[in-house]
mmCIF file of C-alpha atoms in Angstrom:
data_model
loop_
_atom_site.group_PDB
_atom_site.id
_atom_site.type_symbol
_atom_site.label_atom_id
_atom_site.label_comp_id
_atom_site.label_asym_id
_atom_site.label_seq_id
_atom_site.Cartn_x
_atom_site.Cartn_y
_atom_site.Cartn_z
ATOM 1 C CA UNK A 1 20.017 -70.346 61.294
ATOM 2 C CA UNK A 2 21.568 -67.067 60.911
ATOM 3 C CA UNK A 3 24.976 -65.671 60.782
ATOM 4 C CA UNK A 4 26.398 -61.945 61.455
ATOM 5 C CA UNK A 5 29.817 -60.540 60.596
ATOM 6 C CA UNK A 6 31.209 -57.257 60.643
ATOM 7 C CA UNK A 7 34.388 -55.764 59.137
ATOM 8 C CA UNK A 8 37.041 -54.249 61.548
ATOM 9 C CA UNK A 9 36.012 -50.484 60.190
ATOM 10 C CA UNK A 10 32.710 -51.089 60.892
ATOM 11 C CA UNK A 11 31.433 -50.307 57.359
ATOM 12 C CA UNK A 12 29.859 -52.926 55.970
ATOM 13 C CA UNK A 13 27.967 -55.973 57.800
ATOM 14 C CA UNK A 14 26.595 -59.263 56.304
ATOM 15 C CA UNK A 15 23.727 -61.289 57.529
ATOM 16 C CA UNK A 16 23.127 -64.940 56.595
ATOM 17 C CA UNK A 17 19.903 -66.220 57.468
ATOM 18 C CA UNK A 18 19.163 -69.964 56.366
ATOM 19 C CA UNK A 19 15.469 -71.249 57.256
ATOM 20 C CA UNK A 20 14.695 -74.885 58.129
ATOM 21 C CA UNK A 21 13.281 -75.688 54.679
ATOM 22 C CA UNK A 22 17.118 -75.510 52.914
ATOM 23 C CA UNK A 23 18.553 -78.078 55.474
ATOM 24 C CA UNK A 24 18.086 -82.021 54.924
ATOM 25 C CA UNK A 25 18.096 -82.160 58.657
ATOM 26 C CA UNK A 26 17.558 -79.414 61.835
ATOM 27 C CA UNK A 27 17.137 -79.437 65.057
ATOM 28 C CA UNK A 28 18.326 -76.739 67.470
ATOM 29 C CA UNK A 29 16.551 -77.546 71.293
ATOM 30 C CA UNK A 30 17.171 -73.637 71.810
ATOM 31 C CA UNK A 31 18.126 -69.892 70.721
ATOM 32 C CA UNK A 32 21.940 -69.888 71.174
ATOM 33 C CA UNK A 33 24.624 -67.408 70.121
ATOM 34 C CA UNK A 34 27.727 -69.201 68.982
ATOM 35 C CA UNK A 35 31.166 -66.834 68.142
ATOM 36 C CA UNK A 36 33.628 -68.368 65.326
ATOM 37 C CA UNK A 37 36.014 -66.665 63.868
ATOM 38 C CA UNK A 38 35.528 -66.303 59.965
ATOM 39 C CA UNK A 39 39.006 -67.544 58.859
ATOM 40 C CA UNK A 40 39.270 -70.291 60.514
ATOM 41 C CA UNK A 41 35.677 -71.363 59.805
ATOM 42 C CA UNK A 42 36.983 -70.834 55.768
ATOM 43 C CA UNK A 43 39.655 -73.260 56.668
ATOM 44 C CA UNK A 44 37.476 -75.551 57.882
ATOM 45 C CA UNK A 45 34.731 -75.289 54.857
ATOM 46 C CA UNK A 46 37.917 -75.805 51.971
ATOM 47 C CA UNK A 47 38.190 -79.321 53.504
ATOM 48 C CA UNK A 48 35.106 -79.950 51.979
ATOM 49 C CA UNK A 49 34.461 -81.432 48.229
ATOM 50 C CA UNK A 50 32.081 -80.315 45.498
ATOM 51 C CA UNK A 51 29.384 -83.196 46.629
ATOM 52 C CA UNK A 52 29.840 -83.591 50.252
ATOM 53 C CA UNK A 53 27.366 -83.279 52.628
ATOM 54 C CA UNK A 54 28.024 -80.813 55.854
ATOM 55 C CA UNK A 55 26.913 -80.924 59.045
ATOM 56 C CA UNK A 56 27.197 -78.791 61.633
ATOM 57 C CA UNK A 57 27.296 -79.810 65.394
ATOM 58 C CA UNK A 58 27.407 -78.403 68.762
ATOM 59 C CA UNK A 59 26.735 -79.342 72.121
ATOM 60 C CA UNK A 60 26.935 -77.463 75.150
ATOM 61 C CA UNK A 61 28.437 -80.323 77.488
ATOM 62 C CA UNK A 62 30.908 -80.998 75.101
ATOM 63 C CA UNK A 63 33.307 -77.898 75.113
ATOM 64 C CA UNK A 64 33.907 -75.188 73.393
ATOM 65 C CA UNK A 65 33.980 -76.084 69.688
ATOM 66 C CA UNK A 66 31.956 -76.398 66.759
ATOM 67 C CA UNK A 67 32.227 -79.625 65.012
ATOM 68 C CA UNK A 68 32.051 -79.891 60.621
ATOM 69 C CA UNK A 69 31.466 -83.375 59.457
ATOM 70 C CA UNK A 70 31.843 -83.817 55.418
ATOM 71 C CA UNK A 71 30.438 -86.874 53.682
ATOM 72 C CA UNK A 72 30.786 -88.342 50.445
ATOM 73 C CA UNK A 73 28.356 -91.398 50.421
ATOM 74 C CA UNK A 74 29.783 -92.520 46.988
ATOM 75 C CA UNK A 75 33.198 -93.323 48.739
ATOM 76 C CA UNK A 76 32.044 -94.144 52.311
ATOM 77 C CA UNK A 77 33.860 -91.342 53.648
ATOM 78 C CA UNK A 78 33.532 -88.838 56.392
ATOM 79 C CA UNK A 79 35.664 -85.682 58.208
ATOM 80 C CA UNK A 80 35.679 -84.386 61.273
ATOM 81 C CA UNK A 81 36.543 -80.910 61.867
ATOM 82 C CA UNK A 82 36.419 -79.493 65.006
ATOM 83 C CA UNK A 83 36.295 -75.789 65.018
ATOM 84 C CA UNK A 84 37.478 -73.704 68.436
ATOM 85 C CA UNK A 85 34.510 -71.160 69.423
ATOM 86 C CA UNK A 86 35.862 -67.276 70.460
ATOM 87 C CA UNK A 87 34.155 -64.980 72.543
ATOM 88 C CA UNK A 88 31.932 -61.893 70.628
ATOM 89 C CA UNK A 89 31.388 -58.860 72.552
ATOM 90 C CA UNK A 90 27.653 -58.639 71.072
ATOM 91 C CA UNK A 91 24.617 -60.285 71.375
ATOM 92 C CA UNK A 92 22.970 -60.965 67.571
ATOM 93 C CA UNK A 93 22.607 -57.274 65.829
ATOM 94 C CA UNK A 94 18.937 -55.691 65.281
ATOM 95 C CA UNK A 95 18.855 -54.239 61.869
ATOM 96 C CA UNK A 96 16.098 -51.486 62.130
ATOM 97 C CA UNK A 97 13.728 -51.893 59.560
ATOM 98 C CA UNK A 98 14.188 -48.999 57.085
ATOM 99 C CA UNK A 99 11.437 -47.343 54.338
ATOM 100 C CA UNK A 100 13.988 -47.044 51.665
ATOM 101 C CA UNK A 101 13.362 -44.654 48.415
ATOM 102 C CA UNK A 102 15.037 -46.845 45.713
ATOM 103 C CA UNK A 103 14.194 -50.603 44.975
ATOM 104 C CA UNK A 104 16.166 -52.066 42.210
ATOM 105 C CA UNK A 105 15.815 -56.030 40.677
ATOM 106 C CA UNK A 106 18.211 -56.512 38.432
ATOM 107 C CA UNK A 107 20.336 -59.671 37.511
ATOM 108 C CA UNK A 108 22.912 -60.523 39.605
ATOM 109 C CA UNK A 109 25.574 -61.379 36.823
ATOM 110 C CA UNK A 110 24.932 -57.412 35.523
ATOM 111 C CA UNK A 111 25.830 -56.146 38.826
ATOM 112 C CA UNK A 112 28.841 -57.873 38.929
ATOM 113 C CA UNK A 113 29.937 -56.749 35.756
ATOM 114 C CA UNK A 114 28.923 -53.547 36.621
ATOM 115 C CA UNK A 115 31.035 -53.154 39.500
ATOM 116 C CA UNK A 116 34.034 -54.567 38.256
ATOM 117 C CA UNK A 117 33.806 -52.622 34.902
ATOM 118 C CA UNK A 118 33.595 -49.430 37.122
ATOM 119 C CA UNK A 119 36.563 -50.497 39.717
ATOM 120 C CA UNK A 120 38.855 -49.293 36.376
ATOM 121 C CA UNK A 121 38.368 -46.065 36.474
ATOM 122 C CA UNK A 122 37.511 -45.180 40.478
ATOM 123 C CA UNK A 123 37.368 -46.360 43.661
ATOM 124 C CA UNK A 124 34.009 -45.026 44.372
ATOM 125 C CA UNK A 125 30.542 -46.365 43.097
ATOM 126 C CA UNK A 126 28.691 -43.461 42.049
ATOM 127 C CA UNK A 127 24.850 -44.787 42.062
ATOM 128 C CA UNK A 128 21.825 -41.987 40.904
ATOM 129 C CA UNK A 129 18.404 -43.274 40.628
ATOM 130 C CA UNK A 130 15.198 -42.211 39.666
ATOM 131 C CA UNK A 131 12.237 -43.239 37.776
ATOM 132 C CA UNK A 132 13.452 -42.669 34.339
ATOM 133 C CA UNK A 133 16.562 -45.783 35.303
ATOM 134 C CA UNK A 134 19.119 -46.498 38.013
ATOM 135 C CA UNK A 135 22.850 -45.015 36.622
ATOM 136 C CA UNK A 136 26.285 -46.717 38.144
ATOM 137 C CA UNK A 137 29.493 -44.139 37.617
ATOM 138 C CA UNK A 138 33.454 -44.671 38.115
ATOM 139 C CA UNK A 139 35.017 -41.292 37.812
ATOM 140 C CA UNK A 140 38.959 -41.598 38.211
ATOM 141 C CA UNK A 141 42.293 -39.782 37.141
ATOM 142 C CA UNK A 142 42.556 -42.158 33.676
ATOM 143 C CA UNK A 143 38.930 -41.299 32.663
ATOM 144 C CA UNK A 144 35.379 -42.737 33.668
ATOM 145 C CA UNK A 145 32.521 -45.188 32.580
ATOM 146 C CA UNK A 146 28.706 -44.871 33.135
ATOM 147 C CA UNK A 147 26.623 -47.796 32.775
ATOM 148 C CA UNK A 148 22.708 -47.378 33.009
ATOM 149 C CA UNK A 149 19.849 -49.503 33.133
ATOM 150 C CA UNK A 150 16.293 -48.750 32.466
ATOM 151 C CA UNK A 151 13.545 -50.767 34.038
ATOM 152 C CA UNK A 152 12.659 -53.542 31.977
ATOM 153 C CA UNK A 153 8.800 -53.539 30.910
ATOM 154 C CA UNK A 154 8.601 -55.853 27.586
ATOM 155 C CA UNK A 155 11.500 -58.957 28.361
ATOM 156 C CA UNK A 156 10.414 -62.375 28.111
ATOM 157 C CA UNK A 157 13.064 -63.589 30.641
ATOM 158 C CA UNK A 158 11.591 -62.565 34.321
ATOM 159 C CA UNK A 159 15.453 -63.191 35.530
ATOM 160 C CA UNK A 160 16.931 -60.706 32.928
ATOM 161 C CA UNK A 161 14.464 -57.685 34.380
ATOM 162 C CA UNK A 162 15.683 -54.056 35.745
ATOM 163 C CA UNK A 163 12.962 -53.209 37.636
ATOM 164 C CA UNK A 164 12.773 -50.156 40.031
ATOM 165 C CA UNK A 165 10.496 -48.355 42.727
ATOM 166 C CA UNK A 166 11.465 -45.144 43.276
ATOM 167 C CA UNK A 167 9.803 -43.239 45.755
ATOM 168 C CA UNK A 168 12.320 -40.122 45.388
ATOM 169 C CA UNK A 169 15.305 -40.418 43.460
ATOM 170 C CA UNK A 170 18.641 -41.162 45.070
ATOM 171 C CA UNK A 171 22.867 -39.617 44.818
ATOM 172 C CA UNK A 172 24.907 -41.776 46.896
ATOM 173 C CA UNK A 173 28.361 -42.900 46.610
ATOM 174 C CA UNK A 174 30.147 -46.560 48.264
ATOM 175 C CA UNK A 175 33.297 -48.222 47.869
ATOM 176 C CA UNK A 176 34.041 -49.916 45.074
ATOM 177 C CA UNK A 177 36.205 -52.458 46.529
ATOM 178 C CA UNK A 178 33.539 -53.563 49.028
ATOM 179 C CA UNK A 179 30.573 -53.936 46.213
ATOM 180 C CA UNK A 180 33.232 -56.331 44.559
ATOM 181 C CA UNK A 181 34.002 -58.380 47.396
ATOM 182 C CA UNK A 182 29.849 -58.426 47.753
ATOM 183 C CA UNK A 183 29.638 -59.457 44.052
ATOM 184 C CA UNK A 184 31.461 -62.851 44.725
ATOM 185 C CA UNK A 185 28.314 -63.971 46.101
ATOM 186 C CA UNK A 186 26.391 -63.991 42.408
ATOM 187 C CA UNK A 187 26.960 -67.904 42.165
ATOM 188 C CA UNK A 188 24.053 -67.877 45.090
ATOM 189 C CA UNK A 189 21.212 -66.941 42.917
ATOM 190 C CA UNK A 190 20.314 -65.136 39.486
ATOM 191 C CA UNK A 191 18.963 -62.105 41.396
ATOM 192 C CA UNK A 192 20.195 -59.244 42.892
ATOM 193 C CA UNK A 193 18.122 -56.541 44.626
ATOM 194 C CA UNK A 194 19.606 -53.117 45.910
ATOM 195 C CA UNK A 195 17.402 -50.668 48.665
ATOM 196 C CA UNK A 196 18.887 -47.419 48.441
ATOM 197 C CA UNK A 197 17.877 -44.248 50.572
ATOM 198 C CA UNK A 198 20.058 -40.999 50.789
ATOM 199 C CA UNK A 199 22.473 -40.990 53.703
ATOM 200 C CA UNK A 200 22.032 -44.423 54.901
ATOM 201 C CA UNK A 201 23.668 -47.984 54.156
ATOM 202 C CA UNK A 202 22.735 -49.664 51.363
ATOM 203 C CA UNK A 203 21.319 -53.650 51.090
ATOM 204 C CA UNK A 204 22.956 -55.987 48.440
ATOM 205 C CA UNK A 205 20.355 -58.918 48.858
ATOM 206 C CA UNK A 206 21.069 -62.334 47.039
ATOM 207 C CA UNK A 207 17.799 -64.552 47.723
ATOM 208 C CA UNK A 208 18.818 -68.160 48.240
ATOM 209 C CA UNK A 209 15.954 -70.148 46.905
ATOM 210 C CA UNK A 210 12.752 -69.237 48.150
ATOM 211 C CA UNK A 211 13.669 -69.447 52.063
ATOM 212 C CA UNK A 212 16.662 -67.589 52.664
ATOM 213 C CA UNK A 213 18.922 -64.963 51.904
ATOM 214 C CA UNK A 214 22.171 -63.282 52.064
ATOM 215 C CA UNK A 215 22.645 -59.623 52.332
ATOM 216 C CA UNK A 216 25.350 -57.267 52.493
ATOM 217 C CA UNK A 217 25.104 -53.999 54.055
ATOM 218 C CA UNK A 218 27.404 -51.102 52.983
ATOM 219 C CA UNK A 219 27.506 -47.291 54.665
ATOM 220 C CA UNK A 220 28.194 -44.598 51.981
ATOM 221 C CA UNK A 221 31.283 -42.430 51.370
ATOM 222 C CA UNK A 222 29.459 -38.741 52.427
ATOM 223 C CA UNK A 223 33.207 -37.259 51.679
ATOM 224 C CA UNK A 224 33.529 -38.162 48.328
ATOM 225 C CA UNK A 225 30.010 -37.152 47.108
ATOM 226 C CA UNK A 226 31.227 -33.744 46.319
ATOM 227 C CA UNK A 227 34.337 -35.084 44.045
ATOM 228 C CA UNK A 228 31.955 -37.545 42.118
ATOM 229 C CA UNK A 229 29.378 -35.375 41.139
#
């Protein structure tokens, strides 16, 4: 199953892909593109508890909705929520595969910090990267902050690693405010990897376990390069 949103600016896009192995149950007879509007999809998910089960259900002879059932088995309870479908104007994006120059591993918790440590000082996420390390700058009116990392070689802890692959180093510069927003995702997994190329958008992948993912994709601020550097 897989999910596509995009913000009203057109600047950053998310993609959700679950595979069959995370679900307890799947079936889906065919491909079918299904429009629901985020919010009220959130309103339907905080009806939800900690240790309920979802499930989500739609068929095509029975009207436009989605339907959300929640169960708790340990008090013999279940919700219904039916969910209204809207029309999209798009058929599922194509992402176009992309050879970026910049690979970076790094835990998913550091990024966070990173970014919200930063959103102090600027509004921009200055991001330089070459072989030598991968270097995150806020440069504001109040003062700045650099943080840097250098890959990892000798840590005992696989999930605490910085590693990189640079194939030619990288300058680029992104909203702050979106990488936070992105950052609320850390709770998914330990990992966070970041494909960077010059001039293009960048991926914020979160694995989810070993058979899905969610990644955040986030075109750079080409006007403010000039003023960060």
């Amino acid at each position: 199953m897989s999910l596509q949103a995009m913000d009203s600016s057109h600047v950053a896009l998310v993609s959700l892909k679950l595979e069959v192995g995370l679900f307890d149950t799947y079936r889906c007879d065919r491909t079918i593109n299904l429009g629901l509007s985020l919010a009220n999809m959130s309103k339907a998910l905080k009806c939800a508890n900690n240790d309920d089960t979802c499930m989500l259900k739609y068929e095509e002879n029975e009207g436009d909705s989605i339907i959300f059932t929640f169960a708790d088995p340990k008090r013999d309870k279940t919700q219904d929520v039916t969910v209204k479908m809207m029309d999209i104007d798009s058929e599922h994006l194509g992402i176009p595969e992309q050879d970026y120059a910049v690979v970076c591993e790094m835990p998913a918790g550091e990024f966070q910090k990173t970014c919200k440590d930063l959103s102090t000082f600027s509004d921009s996420l200055n991001i330089t990267a070459t072989k030598a390390g991968i270097v995150f700058t806020g440069k504001g009116d109040i003062g700045s902050s650099v943080v840097t990392y250098s890959p990892s070689s000798n840590t005992d802890d696989e999930s605490e690693a910085v590693t990189l692959e640079v194939k030619e180093p990288v300058n680029v510069n992104f909203s702050i405010k979106y990488m936070n927003q992105f950052t609320k995702a850390t709770a998914l997994s330990d990992r966070v990897r970041l494909s960077l190329c010059n001039d293009v958008p960048v991926v914020v992948e979160y694995p989810i376990e070993e058979n899905g993912f969610l990644r955040f994709y986030l075109a750079p601020k080409i006007d403010d390069e000039e003023n960060m550097e």
